[in-house]
CSV table of C-alpha atoms in Angstrom, one decimal:
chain,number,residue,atom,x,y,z
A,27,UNK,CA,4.0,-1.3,-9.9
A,28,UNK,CA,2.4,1.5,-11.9
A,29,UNK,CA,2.7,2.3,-15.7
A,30,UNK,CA,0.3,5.3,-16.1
A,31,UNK,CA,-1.0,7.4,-13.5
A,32,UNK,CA,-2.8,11.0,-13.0
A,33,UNK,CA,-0.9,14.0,-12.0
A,34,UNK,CA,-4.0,15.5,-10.9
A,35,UNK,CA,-5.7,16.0,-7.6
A,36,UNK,CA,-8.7,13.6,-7.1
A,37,UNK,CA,-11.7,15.0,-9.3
A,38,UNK,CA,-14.0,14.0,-12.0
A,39,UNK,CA,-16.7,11.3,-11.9
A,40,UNK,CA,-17.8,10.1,-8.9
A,41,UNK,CA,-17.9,6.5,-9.6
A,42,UNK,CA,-19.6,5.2,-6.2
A,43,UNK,CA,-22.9,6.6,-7.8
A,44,UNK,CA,-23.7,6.0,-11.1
A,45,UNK,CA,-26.2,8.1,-12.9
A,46,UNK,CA,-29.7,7.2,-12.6
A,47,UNK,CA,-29.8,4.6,-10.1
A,48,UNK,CA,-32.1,5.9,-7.3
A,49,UNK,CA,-31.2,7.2,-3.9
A,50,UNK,CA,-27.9,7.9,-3.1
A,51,UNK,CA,-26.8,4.5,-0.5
A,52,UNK,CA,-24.3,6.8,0.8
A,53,UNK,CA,-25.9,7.7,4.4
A,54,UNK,CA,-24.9,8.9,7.8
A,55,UNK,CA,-24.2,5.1,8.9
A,56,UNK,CA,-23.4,3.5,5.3
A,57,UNK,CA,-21.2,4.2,2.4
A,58,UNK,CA,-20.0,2.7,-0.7
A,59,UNK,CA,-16.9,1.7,-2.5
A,60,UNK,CA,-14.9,3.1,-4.2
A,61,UNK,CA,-14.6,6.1,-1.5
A,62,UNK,CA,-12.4,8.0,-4.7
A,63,UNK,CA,-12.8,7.9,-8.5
A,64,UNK,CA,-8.8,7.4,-8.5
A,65,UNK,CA,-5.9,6.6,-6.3
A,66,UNK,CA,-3.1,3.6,-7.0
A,67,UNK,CA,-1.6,2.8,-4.2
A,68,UNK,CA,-3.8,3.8,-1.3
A,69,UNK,CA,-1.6,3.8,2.2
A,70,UNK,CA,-3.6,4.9,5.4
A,71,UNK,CA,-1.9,5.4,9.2
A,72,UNK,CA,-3.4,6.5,11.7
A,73,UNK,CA,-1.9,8.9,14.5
A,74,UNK,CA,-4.2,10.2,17.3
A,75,UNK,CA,-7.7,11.1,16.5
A,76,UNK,CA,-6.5,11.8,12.6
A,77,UNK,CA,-6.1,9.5,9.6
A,78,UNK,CA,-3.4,10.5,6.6
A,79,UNK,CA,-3.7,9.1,3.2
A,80,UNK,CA,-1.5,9.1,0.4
A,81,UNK,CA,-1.4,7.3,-3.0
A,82,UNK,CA,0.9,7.1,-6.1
A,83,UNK,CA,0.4,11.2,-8.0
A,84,UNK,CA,3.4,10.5,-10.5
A,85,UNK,CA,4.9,13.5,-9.9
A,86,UNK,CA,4.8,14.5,-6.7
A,87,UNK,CA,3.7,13.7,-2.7
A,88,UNK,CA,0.2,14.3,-1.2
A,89,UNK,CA,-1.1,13.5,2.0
A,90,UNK,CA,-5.0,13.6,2.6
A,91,UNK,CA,-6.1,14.3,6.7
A,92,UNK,CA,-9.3,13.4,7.8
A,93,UNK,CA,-11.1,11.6,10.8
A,94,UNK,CA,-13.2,9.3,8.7
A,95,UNK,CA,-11.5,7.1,5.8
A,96,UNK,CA,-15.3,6.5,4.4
A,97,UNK,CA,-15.5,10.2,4.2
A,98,UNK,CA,-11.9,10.6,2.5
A,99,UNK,CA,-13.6,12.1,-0.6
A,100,UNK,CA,-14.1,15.2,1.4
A,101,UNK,CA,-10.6,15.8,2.0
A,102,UNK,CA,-8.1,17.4,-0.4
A,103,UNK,CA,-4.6,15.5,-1.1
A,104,UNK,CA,-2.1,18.2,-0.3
A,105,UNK,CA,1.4,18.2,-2.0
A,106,UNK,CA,3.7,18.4,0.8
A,107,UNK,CA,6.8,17.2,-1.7
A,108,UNK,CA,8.2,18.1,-4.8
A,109,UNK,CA,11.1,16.5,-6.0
A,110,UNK,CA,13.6,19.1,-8.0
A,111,UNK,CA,14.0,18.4,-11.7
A,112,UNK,CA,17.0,16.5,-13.0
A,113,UNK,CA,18.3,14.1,-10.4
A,114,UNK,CA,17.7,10.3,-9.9
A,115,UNK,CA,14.3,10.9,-8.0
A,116,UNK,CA,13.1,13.2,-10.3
A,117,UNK,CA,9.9,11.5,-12.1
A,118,UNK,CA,8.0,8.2,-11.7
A,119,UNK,CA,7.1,8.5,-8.0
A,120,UNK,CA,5.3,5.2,-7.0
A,121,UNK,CA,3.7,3.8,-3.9
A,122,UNK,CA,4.6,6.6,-1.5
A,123,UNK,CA,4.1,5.3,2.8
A,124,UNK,CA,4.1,7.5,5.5
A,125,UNK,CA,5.2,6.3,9.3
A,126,UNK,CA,5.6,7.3,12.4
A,127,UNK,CA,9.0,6.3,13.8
A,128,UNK,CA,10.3,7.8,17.1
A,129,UNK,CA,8.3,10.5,17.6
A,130,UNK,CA,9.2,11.8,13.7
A,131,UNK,CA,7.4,11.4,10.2
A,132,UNK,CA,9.2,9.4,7.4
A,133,UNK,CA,7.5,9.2,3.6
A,134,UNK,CA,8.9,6.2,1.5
A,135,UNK,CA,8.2,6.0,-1.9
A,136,UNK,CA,9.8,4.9,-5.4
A,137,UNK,CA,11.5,7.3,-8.1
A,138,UNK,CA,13.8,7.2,-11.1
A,139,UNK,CA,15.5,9.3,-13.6
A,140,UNK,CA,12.8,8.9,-16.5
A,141,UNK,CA,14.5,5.4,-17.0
A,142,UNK,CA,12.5,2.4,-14.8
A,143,UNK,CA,15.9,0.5,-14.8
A,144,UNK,CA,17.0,3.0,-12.7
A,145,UNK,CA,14.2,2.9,-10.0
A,146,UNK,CA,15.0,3.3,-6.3
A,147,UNK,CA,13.8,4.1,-2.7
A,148,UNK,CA,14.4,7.4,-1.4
A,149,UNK,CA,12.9,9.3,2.4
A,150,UNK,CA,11.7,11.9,3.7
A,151,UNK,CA,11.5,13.0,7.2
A,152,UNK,CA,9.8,15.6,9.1
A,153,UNK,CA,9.8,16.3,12.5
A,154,UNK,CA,6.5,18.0,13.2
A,155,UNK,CA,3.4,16.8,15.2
A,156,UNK,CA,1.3,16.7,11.8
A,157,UNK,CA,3.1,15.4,8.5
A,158,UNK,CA,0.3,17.5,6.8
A,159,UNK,CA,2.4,20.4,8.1
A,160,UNK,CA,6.1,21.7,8.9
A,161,UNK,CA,8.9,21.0,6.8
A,162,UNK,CA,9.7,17.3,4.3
A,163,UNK,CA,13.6,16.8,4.4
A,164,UNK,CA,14.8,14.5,1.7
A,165,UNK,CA,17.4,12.0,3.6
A,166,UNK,CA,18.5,10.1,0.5
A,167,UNK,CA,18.3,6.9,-1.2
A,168,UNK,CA,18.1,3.7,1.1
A,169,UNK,CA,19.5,1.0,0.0
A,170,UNK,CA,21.5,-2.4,1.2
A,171,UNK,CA,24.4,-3.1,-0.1
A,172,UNK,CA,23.8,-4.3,-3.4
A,173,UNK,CA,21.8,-1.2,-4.6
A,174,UNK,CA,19.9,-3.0,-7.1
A,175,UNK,CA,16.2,-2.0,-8.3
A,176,UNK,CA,13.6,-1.1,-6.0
A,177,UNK,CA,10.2,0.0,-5.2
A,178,UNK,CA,7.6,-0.5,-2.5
A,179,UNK,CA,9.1,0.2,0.4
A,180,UNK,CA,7.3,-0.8,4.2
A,181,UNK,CA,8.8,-1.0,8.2
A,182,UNK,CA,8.3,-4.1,10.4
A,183,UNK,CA,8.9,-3.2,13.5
A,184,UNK,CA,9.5,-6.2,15.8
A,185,UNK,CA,11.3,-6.9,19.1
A,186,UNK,CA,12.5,-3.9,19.1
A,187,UNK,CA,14.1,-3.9,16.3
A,188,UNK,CA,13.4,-1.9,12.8
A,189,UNK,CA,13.2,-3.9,9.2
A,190,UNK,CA,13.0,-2.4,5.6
A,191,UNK,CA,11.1,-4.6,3.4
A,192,UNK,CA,10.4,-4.1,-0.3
A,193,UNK,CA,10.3,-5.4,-4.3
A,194,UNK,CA,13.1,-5.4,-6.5
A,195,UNK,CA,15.0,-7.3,-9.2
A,196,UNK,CA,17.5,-10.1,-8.8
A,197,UNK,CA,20.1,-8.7,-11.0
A,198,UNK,CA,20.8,-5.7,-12.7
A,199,UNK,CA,17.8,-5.6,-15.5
A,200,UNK,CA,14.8,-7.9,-15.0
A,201,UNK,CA,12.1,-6.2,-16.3
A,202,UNK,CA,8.4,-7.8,-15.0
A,203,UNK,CA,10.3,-10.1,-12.4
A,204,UNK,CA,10.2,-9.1,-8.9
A,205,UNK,CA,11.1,-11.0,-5.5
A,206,UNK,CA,10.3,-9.5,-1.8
A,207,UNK,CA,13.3,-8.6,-0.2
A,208,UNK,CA,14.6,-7.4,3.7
A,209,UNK,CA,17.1,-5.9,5.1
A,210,UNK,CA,17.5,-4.2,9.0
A,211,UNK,CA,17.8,-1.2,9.6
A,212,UNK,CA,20.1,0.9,11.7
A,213,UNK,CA,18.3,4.0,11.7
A,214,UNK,CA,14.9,5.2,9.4
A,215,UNK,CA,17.0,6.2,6.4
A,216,UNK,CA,19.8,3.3,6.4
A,217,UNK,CA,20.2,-0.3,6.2
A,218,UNK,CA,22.5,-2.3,7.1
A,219,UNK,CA,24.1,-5.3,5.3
A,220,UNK,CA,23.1,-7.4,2.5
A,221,UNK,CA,19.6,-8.1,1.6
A,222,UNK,CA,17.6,-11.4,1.8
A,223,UNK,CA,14.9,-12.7,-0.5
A,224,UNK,CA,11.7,-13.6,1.3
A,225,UNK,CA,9.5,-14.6,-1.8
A,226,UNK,CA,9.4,-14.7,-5.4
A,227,UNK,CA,6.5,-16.5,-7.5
A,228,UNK,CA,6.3,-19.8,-6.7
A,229,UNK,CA,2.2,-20.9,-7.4
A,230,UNK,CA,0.2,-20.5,-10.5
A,231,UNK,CA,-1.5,-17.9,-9.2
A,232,UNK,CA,1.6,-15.3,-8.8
A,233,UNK,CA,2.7,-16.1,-12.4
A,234,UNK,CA,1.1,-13.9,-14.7
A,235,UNK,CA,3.7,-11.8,-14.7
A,236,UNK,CA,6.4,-12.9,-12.0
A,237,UNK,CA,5.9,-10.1,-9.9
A,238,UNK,CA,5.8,-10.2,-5.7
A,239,UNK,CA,5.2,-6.3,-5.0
A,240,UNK,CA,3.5,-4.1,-2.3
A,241,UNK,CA,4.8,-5.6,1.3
A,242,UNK,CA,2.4,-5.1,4.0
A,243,UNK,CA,2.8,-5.5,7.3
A,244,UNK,CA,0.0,-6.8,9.9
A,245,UNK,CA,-0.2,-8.3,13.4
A,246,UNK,CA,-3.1,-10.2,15.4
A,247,UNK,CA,-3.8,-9.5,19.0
A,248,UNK,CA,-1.3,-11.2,20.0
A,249,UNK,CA,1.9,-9.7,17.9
A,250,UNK,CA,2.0,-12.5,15.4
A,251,UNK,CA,3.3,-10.8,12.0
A,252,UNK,CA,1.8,-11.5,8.5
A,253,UNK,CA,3.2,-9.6,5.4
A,254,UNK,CA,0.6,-9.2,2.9
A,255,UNK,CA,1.8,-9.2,-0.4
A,256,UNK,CA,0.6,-7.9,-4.2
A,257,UNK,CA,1.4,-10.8,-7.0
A,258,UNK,CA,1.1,-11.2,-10.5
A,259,UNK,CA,1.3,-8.6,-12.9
A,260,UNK,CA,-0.9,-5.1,-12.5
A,261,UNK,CA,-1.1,-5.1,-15.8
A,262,UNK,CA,-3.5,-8.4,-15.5
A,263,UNK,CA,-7.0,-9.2,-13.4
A,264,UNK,CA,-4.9,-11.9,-12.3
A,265,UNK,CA,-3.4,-9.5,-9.5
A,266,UNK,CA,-4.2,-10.6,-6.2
A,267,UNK,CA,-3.3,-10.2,-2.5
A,268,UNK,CA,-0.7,-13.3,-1.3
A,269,UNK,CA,0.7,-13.8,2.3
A,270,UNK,CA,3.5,-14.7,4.5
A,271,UNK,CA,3.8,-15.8,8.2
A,272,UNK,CA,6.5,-15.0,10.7
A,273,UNK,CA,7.0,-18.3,12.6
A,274,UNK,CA,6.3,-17.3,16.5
A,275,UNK,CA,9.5,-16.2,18.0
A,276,UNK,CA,11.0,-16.2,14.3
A,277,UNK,CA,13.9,-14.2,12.6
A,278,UNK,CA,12.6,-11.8,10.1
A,279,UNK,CA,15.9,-12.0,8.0
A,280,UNK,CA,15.6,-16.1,7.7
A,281,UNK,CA,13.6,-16.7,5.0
A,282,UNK,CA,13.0,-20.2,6.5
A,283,UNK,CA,11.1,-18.6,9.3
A,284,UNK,CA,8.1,-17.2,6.7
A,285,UNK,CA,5.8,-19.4,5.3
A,286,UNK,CA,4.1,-18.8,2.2
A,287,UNK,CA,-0.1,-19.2,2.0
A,288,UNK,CA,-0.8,-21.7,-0.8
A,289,UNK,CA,-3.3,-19.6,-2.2
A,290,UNK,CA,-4.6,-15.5,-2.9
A,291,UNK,CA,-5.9,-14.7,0.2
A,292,UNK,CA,-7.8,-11.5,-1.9
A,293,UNK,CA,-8.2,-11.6,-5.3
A,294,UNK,CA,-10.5,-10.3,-8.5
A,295,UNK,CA,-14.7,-11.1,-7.9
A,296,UNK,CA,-16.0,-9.7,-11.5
A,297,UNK,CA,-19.6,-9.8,-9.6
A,298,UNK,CA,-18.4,-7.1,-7.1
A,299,UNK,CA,-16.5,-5.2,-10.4
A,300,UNK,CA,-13.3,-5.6,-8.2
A,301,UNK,CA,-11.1,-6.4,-10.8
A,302,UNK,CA,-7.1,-6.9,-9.8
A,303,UNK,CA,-7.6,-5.6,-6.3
A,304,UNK,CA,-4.1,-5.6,-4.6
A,305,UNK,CA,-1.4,-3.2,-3.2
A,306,UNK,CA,-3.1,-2.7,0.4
A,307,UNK,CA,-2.6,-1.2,3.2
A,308,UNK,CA,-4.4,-1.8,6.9
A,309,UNK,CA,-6.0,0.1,9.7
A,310,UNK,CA,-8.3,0.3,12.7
A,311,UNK,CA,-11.7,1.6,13.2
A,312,UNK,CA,-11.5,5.6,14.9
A,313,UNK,CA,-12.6,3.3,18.1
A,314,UNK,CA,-10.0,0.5,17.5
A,315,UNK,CA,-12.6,-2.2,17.6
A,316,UNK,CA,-12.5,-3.5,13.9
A,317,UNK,CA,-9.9,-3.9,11.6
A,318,UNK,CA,-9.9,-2.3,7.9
A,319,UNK,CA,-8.4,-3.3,4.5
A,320,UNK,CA,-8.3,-0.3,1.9
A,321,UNK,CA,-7.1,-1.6,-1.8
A,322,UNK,CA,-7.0,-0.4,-5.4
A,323,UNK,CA,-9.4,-2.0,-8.0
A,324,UNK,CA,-10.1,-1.3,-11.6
A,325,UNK,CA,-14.1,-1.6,-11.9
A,326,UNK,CA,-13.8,-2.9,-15.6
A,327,UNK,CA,-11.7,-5.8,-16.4
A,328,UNK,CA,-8.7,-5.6,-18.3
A,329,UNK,CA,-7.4,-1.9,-17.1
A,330,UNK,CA,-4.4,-2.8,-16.2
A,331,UNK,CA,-2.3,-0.7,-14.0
A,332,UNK,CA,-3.4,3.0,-14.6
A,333,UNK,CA,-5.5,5.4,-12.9
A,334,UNK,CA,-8.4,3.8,-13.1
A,335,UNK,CA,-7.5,1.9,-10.0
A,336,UNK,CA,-9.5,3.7,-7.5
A,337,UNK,CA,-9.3,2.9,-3.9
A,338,UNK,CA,-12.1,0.6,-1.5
A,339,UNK,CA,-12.1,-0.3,2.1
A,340,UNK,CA,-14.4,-2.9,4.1
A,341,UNK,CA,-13.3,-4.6,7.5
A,342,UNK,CA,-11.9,-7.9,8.0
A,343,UNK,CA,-12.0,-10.5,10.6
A,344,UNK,CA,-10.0,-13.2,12.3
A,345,UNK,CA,-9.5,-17.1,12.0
A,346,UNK,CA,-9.8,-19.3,14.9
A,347,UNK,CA,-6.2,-19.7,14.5
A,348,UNK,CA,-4.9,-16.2,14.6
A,349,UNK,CA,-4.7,-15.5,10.8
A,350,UNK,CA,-6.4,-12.9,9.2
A,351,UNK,CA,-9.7,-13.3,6.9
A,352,UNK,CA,-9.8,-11.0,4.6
A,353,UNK,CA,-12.9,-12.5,3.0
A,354,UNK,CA,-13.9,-11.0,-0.8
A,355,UNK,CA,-14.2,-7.5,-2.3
A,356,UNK,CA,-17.5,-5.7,-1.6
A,357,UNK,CA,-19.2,-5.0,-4.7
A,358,UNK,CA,-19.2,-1.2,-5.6
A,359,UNK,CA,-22.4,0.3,-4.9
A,360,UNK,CA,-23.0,-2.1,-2.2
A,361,UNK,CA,-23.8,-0.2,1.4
A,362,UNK,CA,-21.0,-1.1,3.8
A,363,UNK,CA,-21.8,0.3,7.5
A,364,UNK,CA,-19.1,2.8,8.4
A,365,UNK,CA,-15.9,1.8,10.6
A,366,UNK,CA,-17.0,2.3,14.3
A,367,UNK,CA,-16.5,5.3,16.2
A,368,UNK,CA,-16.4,7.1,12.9
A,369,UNK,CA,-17.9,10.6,13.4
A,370,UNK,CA,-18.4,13.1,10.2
């Protein structure tokens, strides 16, 4: 969820410097986090040799290419989408994705009229090789049957089989409570059926604020399927990174077939001036070797959820039994060796 963010492209200070502390740890082999001074939000895909970033601009759509994420600093975020003034999706853009779905480009992201009651998930498609060019077609609003609230919109793709998960309200007006929702879908743009709720606070630690946001998606070597989620309020230092797991050979639309980690599995470390680090996204290494989380962060506590949540990435590993480890945020200023394969 966002409240506040910049309408501007990424400028001003540099924050993974400050003044006067020596040489710059930023090196051909190292860099530091945050890798921009501002970005809520931050989504990463990779396609080919090239990486495209996006992250929540208010007001608009921008997609960032580049072949090194620790670099991304270095790369403009383009608008490549404009909604027209006066409709439904006019204002309040949030938490913008872009996939790849057979052989075409689909952005999802969050708008509303002005009005937050009235926030829903619209997409784009576009059919050329880079998203960065040819032309964004809006598709519509996707929505299951009982068209209530929604933002944060992801795919699971599983079995062969496409799924639209996302946050939204129980009822017509439940402001600060949110539950994780699915639905199938039938074709990029379209669900089908009714919805069912996968999670809504249930621990301590997803309470301040009842809010179960930011669905993301990750499989092990193997195919196994976690959804990484975003709890509490972003408002709070409380918000943290939660997570599901799809029983092997499960049902994505049972709810009975996810089971819910008792604990964050990512979550504030005032030391590292990570302070409510949540709404993530994943990717590989340019040689697919390691695995990557990039995240938002405030770097002060108590910033709540504006754009002073600048995007960080470090690797993570693997459990003995499959799951991911995730580990702790990586204090800013700290030298983190670059993703492998990563050339300049």
């Amino acid at each position: 969820m966002v409240f506040t963010i910049s309408c501007q492209k990424e400028k001003g200070t540099d924050l993974r410097k400050p003044p006067g502390t020596g040489p710059d740890p930023n090196t051909e082999t190292n860099f530091t986090n945050p890798i921009l001074s501002s970005g809520p939000d931050p989504w990463v895909i990779k396609q080919g040799e090239y990486y495209y970033y996006t992250h929540t601009l208010g007001n608009r759509i921008g997609l960032a290419k580049t072949k090194a994420v620790s670099r991304l600093s270095q790369s403009p975020l383009n608008t490549v989408w404009t909604p027209p003034a006066g409709t439904s999706y006019s204002t309040n853009l949030w938490a913008p994705e872009l996939h790849f779905i057979n052989g075409k480009w689909y952005i999802y992201f969050a708008a509303d009229d002005t009005r937050d009651i009235n926030h829903r998930l619209y997409v784009l498609e576009n059919t050329a090789a880079d998203p960065t060019t040819g032309e964004w077609v809006f598709k519509g609003k996707i929505a299951d049957t009982s068209d209530k609230w929604a933002i944060d919109g992801t795919v699971l793709e599983y079995n062969g089989q496409l799924y639209f998960i996302w946050s939204g309200w129980r009822g017509e007006n439940d402001p600060g409570i949110q539950q994780l929702y699915i639905a199938r879908m039938t074709n990029p743009w379209t669900l089908e059926g009714t919805r069912a709720m996968l999670s809504e606070p249930t621990y301590a630690w997803e309470k301040n604020g009842l809010v179960n946001e930011g669905p993301q998606i990750l499989k092990n070597s193997s195919g196994r399927v976690f959804l990484v989620y975003s709890a509490s309020g972003c408002w709070t230092d409380d918000y943290a990174l939660g997570m599901l797991t799809l029983k092997e050979g499960g049902n994505p639309l049972i709810p009975g077939d996810w089971t819910k980690s008792p604990n964050p599995v990512f979550k504030t470390k005032p030391a590292s001036n990570a302070f409510g680090p949540g709404h993530n996204s994943f990717f590989k290494s340019p040689d697919g070797k390691e695995d990557w989380l990039i995240y938002h962060a405030n770097s002060v506590a108590k910033q709540g959820c504006g754009d002073t949540r600048n995007p960080r990435i470090q690797p993570f590993t693997w459990n003995a039994d499959g799951t991911p480890n995730l580990g702790e945020p990586v204090s800013t200023g700290s030298p983190i060796p670059r993703p492998s394969g990563e050339v300049q």
